[in-house]
mmCIF file of C-alpha atoms in Angstrom:
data_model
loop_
_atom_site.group_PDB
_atom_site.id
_atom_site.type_symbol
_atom_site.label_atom_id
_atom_site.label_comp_id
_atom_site.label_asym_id
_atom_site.label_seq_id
_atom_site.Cartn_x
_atom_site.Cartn_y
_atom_site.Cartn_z
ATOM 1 C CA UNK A 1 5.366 37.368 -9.141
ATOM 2 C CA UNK A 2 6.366 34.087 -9.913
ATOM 3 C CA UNK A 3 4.430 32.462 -12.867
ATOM 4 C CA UNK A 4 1.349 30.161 -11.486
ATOM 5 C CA UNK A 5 1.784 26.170 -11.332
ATOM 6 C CA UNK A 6 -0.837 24.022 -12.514
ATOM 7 C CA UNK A 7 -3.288 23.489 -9.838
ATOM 8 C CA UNK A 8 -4.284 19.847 -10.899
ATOM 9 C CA UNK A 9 -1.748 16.395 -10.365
ATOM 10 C CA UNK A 10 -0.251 15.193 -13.321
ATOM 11 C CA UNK A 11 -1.086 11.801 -13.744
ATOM 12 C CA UNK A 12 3.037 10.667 -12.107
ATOM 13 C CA UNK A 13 1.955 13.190 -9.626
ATOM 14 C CA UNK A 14 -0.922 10.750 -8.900
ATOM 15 C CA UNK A 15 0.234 7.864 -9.064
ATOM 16 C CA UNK A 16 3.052 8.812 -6.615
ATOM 17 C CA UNK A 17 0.790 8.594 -3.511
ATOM 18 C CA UNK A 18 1.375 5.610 -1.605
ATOM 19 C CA UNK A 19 -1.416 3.512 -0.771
ATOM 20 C CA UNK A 20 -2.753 4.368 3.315
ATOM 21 C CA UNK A 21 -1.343 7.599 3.184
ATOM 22 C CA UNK A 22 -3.548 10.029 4.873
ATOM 23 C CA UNK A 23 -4.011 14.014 3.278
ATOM 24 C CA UNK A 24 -4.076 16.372 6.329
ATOM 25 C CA UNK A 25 -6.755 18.190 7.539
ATOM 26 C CA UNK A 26 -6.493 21.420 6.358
ATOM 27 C CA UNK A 27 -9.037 24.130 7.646
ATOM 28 C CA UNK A 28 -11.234 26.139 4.890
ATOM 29 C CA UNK A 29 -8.370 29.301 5.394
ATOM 30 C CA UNK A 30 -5.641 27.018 4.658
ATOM 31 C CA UNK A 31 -7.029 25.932 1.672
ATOM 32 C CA UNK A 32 -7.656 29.685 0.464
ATOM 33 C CA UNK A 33 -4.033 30.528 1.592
ATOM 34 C CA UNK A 34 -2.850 27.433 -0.383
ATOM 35 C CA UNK A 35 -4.649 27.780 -3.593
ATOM 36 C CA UNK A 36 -3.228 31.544 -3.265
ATOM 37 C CA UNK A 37 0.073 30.118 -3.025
ATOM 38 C CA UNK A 38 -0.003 27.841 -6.194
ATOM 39 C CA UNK A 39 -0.986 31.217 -8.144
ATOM 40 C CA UNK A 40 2.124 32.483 -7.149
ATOM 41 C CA UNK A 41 0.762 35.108 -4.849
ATOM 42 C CA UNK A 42 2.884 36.843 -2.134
ATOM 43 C CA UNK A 43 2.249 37.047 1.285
ATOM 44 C CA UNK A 44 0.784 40.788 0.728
ATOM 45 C CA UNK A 45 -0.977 39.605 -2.190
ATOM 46 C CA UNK A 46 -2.759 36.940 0.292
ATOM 47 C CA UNK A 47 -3.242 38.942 2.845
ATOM 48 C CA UNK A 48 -4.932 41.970 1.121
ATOM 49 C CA UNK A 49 -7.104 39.409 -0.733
ATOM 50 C CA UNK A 50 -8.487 37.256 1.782
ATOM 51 C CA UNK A 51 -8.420 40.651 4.470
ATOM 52 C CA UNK A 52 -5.970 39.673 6.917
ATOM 53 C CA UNK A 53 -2.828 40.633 8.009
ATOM 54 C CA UNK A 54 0.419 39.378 6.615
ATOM 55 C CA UNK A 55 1.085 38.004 10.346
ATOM 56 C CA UNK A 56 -1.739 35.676 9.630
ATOM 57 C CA UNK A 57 -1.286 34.683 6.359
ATOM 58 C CA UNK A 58 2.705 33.569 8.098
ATOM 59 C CA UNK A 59 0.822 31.621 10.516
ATOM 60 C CA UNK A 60 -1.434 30.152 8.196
ATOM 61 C CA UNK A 61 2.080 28.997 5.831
ATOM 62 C CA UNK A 62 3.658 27.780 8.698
ATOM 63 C CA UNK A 63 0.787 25.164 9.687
ATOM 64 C CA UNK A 64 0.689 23.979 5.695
ATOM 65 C CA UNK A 65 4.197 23.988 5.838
ATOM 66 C CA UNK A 66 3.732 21.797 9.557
ATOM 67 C CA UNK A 67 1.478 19.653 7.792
ATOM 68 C CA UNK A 68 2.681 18.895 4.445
ATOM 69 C CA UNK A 69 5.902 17.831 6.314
ATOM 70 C CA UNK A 70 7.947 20.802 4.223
ATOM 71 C CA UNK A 71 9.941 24.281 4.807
ATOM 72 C CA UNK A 72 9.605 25.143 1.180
ATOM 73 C CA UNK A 73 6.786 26.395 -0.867
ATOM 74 C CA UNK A 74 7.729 24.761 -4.281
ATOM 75 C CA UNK A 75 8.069 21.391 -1.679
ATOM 76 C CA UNK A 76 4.566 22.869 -0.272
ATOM 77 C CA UNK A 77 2.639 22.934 -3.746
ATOM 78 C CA UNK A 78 5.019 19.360 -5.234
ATOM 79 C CA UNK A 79 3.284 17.332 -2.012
ATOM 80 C CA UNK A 80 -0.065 19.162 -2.365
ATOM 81 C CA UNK A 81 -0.336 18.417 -5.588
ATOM 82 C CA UNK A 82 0.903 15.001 -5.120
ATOM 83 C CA UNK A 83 -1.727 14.165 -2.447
ATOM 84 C CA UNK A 84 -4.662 15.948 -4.456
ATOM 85 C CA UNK A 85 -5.109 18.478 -2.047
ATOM 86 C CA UNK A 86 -5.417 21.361 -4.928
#
């Protein structure tokens, strides 16, 4: 497991957001699936904590991932961090 990333902007982190940029709308389970991602959990790690299957932890990646306009998780946790989303 990957070491965990701070969950809270740095201050350059913050000051990054343009002005009239919008966060997305992300639904209570993509928030849980998210903060699980900054801790560095896996996908079996999410999925055995928040009882689901792996399958819907993927989906539940791939609509952040939709959203936060990224195919990365580092690029995932950089823009939710940058737009105060964690």
């Amino acid at each position: 497991m990957a070491a965990a990333e701070p969950l809270t902007p740095t201050p350059q982190e913050r000051a990054q957001v343009p002005d009239g940029v919008l966060r997305p709308s992300l639904s209570p389970r993509e928030r849980d699936v998210l903060r699980q991602l900054a801790r560095g959990a896996t996908y079996a790690d999410i999925a055995a904590h928040l009882y689901v299957s792996e399958n819907t932890v993927k989906t539940h990646v791939s609509s952040l991932y939709a959203k936060l306009a990224v195919s990365r998780r580092s690029d995932a946790l950089a823009v939710a961090r940058t737009l105060q989303l964690l």
